[in-house]
CSV table of C-alpha atoms in Angstrom, one decimal:
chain,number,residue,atom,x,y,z
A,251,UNK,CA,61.9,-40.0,3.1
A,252,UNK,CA,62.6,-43.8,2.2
A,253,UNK,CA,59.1,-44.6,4.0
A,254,UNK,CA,57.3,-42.3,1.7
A,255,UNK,CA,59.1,-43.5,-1.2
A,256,UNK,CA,58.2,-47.5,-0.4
A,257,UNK,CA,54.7,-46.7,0.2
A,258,UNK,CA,54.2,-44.4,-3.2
A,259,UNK,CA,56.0,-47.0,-5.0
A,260,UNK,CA,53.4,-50.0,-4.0
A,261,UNK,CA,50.6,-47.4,-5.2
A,262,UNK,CA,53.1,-46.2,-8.6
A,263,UNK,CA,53.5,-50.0,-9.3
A,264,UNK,CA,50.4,-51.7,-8.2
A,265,UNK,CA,48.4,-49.5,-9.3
A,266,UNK,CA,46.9,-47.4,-12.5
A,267,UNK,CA,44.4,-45.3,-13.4
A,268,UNK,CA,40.6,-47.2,-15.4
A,269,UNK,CA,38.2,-44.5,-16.0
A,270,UNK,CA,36.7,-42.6,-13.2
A,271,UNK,CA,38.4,-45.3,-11.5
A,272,UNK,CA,41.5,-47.5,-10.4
A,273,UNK,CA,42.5,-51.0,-11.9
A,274,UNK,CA,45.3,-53.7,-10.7
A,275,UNK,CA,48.2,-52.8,-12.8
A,276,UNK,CA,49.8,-56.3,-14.7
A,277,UNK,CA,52.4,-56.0,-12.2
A,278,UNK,CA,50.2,-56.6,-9.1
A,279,UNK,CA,49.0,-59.0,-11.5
A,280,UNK,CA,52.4,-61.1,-11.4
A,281,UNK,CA,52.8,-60.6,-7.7
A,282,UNK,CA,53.0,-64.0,-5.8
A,283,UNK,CA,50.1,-64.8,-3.3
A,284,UNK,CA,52.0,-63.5,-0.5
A,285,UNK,CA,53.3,-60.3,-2.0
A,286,UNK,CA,49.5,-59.5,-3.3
A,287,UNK,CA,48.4,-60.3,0.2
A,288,UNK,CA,50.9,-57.8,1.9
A,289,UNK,CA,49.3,-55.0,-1.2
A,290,UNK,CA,45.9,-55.8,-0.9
A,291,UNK,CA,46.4,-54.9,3.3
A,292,UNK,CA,48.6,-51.9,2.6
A,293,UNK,CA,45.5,-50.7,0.2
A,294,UNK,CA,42.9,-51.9,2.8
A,295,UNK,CA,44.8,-49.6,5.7
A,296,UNK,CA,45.6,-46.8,3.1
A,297,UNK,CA,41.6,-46.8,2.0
A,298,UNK,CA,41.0,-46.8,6.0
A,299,UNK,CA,42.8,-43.7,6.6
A,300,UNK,CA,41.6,-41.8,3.3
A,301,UNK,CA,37.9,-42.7,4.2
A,302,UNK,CA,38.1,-41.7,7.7
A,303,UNK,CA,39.2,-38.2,7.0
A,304,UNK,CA,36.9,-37.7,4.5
A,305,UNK,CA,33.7,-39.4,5.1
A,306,UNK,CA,33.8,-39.5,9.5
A,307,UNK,CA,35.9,-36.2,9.5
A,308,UNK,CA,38.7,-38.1,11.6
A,309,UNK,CA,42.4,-37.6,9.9
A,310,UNK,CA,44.1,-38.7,13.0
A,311,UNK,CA,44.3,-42.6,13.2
A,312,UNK,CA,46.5,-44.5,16.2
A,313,UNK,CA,47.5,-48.5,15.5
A,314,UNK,CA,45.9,-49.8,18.5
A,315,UNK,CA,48.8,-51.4,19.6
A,316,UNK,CA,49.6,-48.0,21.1
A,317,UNK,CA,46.9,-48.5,23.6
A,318,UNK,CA,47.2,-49.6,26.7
A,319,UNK,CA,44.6,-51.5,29.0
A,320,UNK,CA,44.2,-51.2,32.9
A,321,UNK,CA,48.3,-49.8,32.4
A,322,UNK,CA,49.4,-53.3,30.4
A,323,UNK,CA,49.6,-53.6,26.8
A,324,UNK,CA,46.2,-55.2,25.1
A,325,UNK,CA,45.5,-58.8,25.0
A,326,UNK,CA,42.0,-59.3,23.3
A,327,UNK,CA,40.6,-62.5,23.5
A,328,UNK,CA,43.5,-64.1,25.6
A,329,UNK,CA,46.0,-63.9,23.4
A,330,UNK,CA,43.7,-64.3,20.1
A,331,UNK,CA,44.0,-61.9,16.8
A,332,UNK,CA,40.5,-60.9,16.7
A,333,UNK,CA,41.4,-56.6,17.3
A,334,UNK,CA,40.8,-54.0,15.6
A,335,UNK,CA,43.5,-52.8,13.2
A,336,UNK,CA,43.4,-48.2,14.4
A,337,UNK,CA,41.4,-46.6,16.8
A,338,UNK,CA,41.2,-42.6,15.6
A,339,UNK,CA,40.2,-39.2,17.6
A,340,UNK,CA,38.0,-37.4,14.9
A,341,UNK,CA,38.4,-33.4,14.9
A,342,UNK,CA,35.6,-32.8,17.3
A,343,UNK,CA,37.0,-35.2,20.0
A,344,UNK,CA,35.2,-38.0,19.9
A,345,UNK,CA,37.1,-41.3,18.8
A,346,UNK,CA,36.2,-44.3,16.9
A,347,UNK,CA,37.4,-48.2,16.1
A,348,UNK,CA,38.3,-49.4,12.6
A,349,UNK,CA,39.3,-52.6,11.4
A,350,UNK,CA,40.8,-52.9,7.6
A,351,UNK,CA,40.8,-55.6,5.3
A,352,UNK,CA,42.2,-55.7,1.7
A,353,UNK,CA,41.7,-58.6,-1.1
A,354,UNK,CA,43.0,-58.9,-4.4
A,355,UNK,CA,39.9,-60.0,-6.0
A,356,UNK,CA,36.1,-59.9,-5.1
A,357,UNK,CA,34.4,-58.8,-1.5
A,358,UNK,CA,35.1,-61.6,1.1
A,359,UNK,CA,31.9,-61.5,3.3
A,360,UNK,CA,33.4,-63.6,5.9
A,361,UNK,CA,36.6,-61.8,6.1
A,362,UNK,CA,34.1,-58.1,6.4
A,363,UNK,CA,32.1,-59.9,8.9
A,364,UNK,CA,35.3,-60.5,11.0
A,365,UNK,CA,36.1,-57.0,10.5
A,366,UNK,CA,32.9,-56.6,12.6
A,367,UNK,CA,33.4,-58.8,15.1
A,368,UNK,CA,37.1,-57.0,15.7
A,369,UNK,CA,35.7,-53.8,16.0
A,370,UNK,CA,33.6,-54.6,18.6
A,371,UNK,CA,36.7,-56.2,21.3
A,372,UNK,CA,36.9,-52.4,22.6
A,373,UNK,CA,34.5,-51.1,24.7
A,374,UNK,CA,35.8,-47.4,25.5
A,375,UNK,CA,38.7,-45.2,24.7
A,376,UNK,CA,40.0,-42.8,27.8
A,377,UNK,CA,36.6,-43.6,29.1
A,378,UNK,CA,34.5,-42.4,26.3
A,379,UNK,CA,32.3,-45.0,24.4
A,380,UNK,CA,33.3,-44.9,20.5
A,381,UNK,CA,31.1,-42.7,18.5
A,382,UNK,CA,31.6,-45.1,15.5
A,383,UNK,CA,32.9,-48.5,14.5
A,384,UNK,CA,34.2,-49.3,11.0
A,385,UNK,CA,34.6,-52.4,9.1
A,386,UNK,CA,36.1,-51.6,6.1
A,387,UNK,CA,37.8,-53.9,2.8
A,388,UNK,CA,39.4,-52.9,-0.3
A,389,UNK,CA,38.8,-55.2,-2.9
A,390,UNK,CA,38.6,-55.6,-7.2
A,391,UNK,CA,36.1,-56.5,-9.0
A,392,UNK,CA,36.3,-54.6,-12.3
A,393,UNK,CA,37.9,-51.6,-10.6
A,394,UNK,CA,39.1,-51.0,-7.4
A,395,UNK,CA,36.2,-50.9,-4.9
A,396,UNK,CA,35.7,-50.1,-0.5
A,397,UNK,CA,32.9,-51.9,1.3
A,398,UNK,CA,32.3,-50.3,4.8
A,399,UNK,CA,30.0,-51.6,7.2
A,400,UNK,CA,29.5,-49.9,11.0
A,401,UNK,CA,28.6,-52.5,13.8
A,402,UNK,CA,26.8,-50.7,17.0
A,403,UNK,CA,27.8,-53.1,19.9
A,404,UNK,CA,30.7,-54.2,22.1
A,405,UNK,CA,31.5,-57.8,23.2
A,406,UNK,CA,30.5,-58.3,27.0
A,407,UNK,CA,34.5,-59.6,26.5
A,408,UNK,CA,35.6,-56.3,25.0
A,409,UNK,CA,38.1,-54.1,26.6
A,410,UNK,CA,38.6,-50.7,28.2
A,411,UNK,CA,41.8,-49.1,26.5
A,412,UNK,CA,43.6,-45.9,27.5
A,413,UNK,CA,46.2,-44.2,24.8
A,414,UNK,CA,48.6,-41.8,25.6
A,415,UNK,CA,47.4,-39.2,22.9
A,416,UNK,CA,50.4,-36.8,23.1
A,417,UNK,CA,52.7,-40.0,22.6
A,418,UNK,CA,50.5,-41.1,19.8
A,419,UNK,CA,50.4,-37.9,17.9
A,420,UNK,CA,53.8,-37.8,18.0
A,421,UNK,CA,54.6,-41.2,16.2
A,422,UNK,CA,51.9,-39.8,14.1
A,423,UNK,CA,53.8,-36.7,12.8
A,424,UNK,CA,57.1,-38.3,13.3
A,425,UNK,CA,57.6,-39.1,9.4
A,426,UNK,CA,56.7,-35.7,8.2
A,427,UNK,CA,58.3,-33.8,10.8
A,428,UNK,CA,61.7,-35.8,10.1
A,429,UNK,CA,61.4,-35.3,6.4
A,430,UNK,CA,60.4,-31.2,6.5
A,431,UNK,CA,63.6,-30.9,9.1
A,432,UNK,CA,66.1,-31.3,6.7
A,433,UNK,CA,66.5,-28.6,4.1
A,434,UNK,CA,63.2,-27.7,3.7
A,435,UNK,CA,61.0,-25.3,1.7
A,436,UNK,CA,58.8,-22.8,3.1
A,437,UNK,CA,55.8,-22.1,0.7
A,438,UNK,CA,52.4,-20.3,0.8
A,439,UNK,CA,49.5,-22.3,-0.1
A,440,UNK,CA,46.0,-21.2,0.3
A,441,UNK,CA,47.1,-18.4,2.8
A,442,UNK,CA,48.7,-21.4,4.7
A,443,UNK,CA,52.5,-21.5,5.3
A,444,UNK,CA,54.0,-25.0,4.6
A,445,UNK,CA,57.4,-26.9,5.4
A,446,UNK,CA,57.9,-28.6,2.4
A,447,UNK,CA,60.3,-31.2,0.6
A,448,UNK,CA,60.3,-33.0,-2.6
A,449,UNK,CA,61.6,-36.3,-3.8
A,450,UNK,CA,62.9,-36.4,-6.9
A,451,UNK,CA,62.6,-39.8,-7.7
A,452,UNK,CA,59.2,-40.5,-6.7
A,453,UNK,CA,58.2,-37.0,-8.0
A,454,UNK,CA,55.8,-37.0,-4.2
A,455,UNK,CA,56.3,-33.6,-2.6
A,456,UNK,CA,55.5,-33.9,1.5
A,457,UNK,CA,54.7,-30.7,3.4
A,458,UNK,CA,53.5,-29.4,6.9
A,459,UNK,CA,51.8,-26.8,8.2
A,460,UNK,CA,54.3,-24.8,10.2
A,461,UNK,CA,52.3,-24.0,12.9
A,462,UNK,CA,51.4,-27.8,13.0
A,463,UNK,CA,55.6,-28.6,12.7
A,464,UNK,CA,56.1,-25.9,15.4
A,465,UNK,CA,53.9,-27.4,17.9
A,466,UNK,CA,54.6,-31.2,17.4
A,467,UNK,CA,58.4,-30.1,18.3
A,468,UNK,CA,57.3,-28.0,20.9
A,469,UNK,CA,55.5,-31.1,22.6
A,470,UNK,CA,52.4,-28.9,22.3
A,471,UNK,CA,50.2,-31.3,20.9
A,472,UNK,CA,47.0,-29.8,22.8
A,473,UNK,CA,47.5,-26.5,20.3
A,474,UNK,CA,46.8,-29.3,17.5
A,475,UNK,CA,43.4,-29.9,18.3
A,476,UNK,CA,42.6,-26.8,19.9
A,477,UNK,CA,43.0,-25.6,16.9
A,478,UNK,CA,41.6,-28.2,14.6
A,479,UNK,CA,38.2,-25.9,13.9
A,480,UNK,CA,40.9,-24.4,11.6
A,481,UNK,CA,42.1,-27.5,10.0
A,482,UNK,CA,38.6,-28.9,9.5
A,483,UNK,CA,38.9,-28.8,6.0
A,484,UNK,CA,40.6,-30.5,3.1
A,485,UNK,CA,41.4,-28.2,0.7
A,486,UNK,CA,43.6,-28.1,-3.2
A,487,UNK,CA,46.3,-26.0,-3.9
A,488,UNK,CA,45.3,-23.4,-6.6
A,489,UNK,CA,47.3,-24.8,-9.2
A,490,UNK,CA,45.6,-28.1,-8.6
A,491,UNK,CA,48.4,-30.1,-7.5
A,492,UNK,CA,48.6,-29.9,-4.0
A,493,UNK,CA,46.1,-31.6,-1.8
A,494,UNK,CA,46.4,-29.9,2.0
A,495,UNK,CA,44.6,-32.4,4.5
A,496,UNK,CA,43.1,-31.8,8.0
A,497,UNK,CA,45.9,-32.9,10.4
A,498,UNK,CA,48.5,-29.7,8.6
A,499,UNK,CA,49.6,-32.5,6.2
A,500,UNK,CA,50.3,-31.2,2.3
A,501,UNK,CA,50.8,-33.9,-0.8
A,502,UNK,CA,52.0,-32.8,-4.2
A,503,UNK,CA,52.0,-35.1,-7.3
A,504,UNK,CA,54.5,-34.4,-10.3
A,505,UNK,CA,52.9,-35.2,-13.2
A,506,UNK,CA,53.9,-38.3,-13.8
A,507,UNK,CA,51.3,-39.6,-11.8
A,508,UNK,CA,48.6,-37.7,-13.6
A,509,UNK,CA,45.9,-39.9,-15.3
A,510,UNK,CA,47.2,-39.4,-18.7
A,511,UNK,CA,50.3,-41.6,-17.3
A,512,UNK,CA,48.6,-43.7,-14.5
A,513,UNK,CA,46.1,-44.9,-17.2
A,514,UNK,CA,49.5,-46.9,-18.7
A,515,UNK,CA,51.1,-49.8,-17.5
A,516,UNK,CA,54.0,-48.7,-15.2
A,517,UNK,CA,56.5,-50.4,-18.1
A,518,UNK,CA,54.9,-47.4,-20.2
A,519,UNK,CA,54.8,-44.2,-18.4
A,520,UNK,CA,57.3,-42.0,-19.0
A,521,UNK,CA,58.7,-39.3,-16.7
């Protein structure tokens, strides 16, 4: 549970609620350049994940340094950084490359079109061309704002890469499956039975699917996407407070983080 309650405490903190939209709180404000550079990236990978479920229908995203090449691990560029941040298997099968930025203050058009440039080191994934490639940056202007931009090519230099899928959805539910293991609730939301737990002090509420939690123990991870036609769908819990995602993955959100508090500065919300 501490991983969930570092990363909803960089979005608690850094964070808080303008309008229709979302502002830098004064505390990411005060942040020292390199402590706003490690939130801006934490908000560019978090803005990856959440656009890639919901606009390109792909909730399962892979750092690509699980990926192997020719049976080695990758080296792009011998030896250089320009790679792409996730590669991500979409609910029909087919995968795609994204590479996320994030920047404090306005869009950086060299640091997007590097973003392309990364995207386009890998040629194929377990053989099959990407269907999509994403560039994508979070940055402020008056409010929070994602720029996304989808280069078509490959490098003649770019790679082949092969990933263990099984392996890699199993680091991807590890966090969620550790945290429903221990003492957990078993709830019915939207006709869906959930493993749930809550944490008190972030007031975040995890949950998963069961038939989801019973397959990722079971090593069955080909049941997952057989049956992702029935996860295909993000839905909210009748009471408004859940959110149930694609992958089998439930969120709930006491209310301190409900706009009426997340429109104050985090010195000022209560609860």
């Amino acid at each position: 549970m501490a991983d969930v309650v570092v990363r909803s405490h960089t979005i608690y903190a850094n964070l808080r609620q303008d309008g229709a939209g979302i502002g830098r709180s004064t505390l990411y404000d005060s942040l020292d350049p390199t402590e706003k550079g490690a939130t801006s990236y934490f908000l560019g990978m978090a803005m990856a994940k959440l656009f890639a479920a919901e606009l390109f229908g792909t909730p399962w995203l892979f750092h690509v340094s699980q990926a192997t090449s020719g049976g080695a691990g990758i080296v792009f560029n011998r030896g250089s950084k320009s790679q792409p941040d996730l590669i991500g298997q979409s609910l029909s099968g087919d995968w795609i490359v994204v590479e996320a930025k994030g920047r404090t203050n306005g869009l950086d058009g060299k640091a997007l079109e590097k973003a392309k440039r990364q995207t386009e080191m890998i040629r194929t994934i377990n053989g099959s061309l990407p269907t999509l490639r994403v560039a994508l940056q979070a940055y402020f202007e008056d409010r929070l704002r994602v720029r996304i931009d989808d280069p078509t090519d490959a490098k003649p230099e770019a790679l082949e890469v092969e990933l263990d899928l099984n392996a890699a959805l199993a680091k991807y539910y590890a966090v969620a499956t550790a945290i429903t293991a221990r003492d957990p609730t078993i709830e019915r939301v939207r006709d869906r039975e959930f493993m749930t737990r809550v944490d008190n002090d972030s007031g975040v509420t995890i949950g998963l699917q069961s038939s989801v939690w019973e397959s990722v123990k079971a090593g069955k991870f080909q049941d997952i996407r057989e049956n992702s036609d029935r996860l295909d769908e993000r839905m909210t819990g009748a009471d408004g407070s859940a959110n149930i995602y694609p992958d089998g993955l439930l969120v709930r959100l006491d209310a301190r983080w409900s706009p009426q508090f997340m429109s104050r500065e985090p010195e000022l919300r209560d609860g």
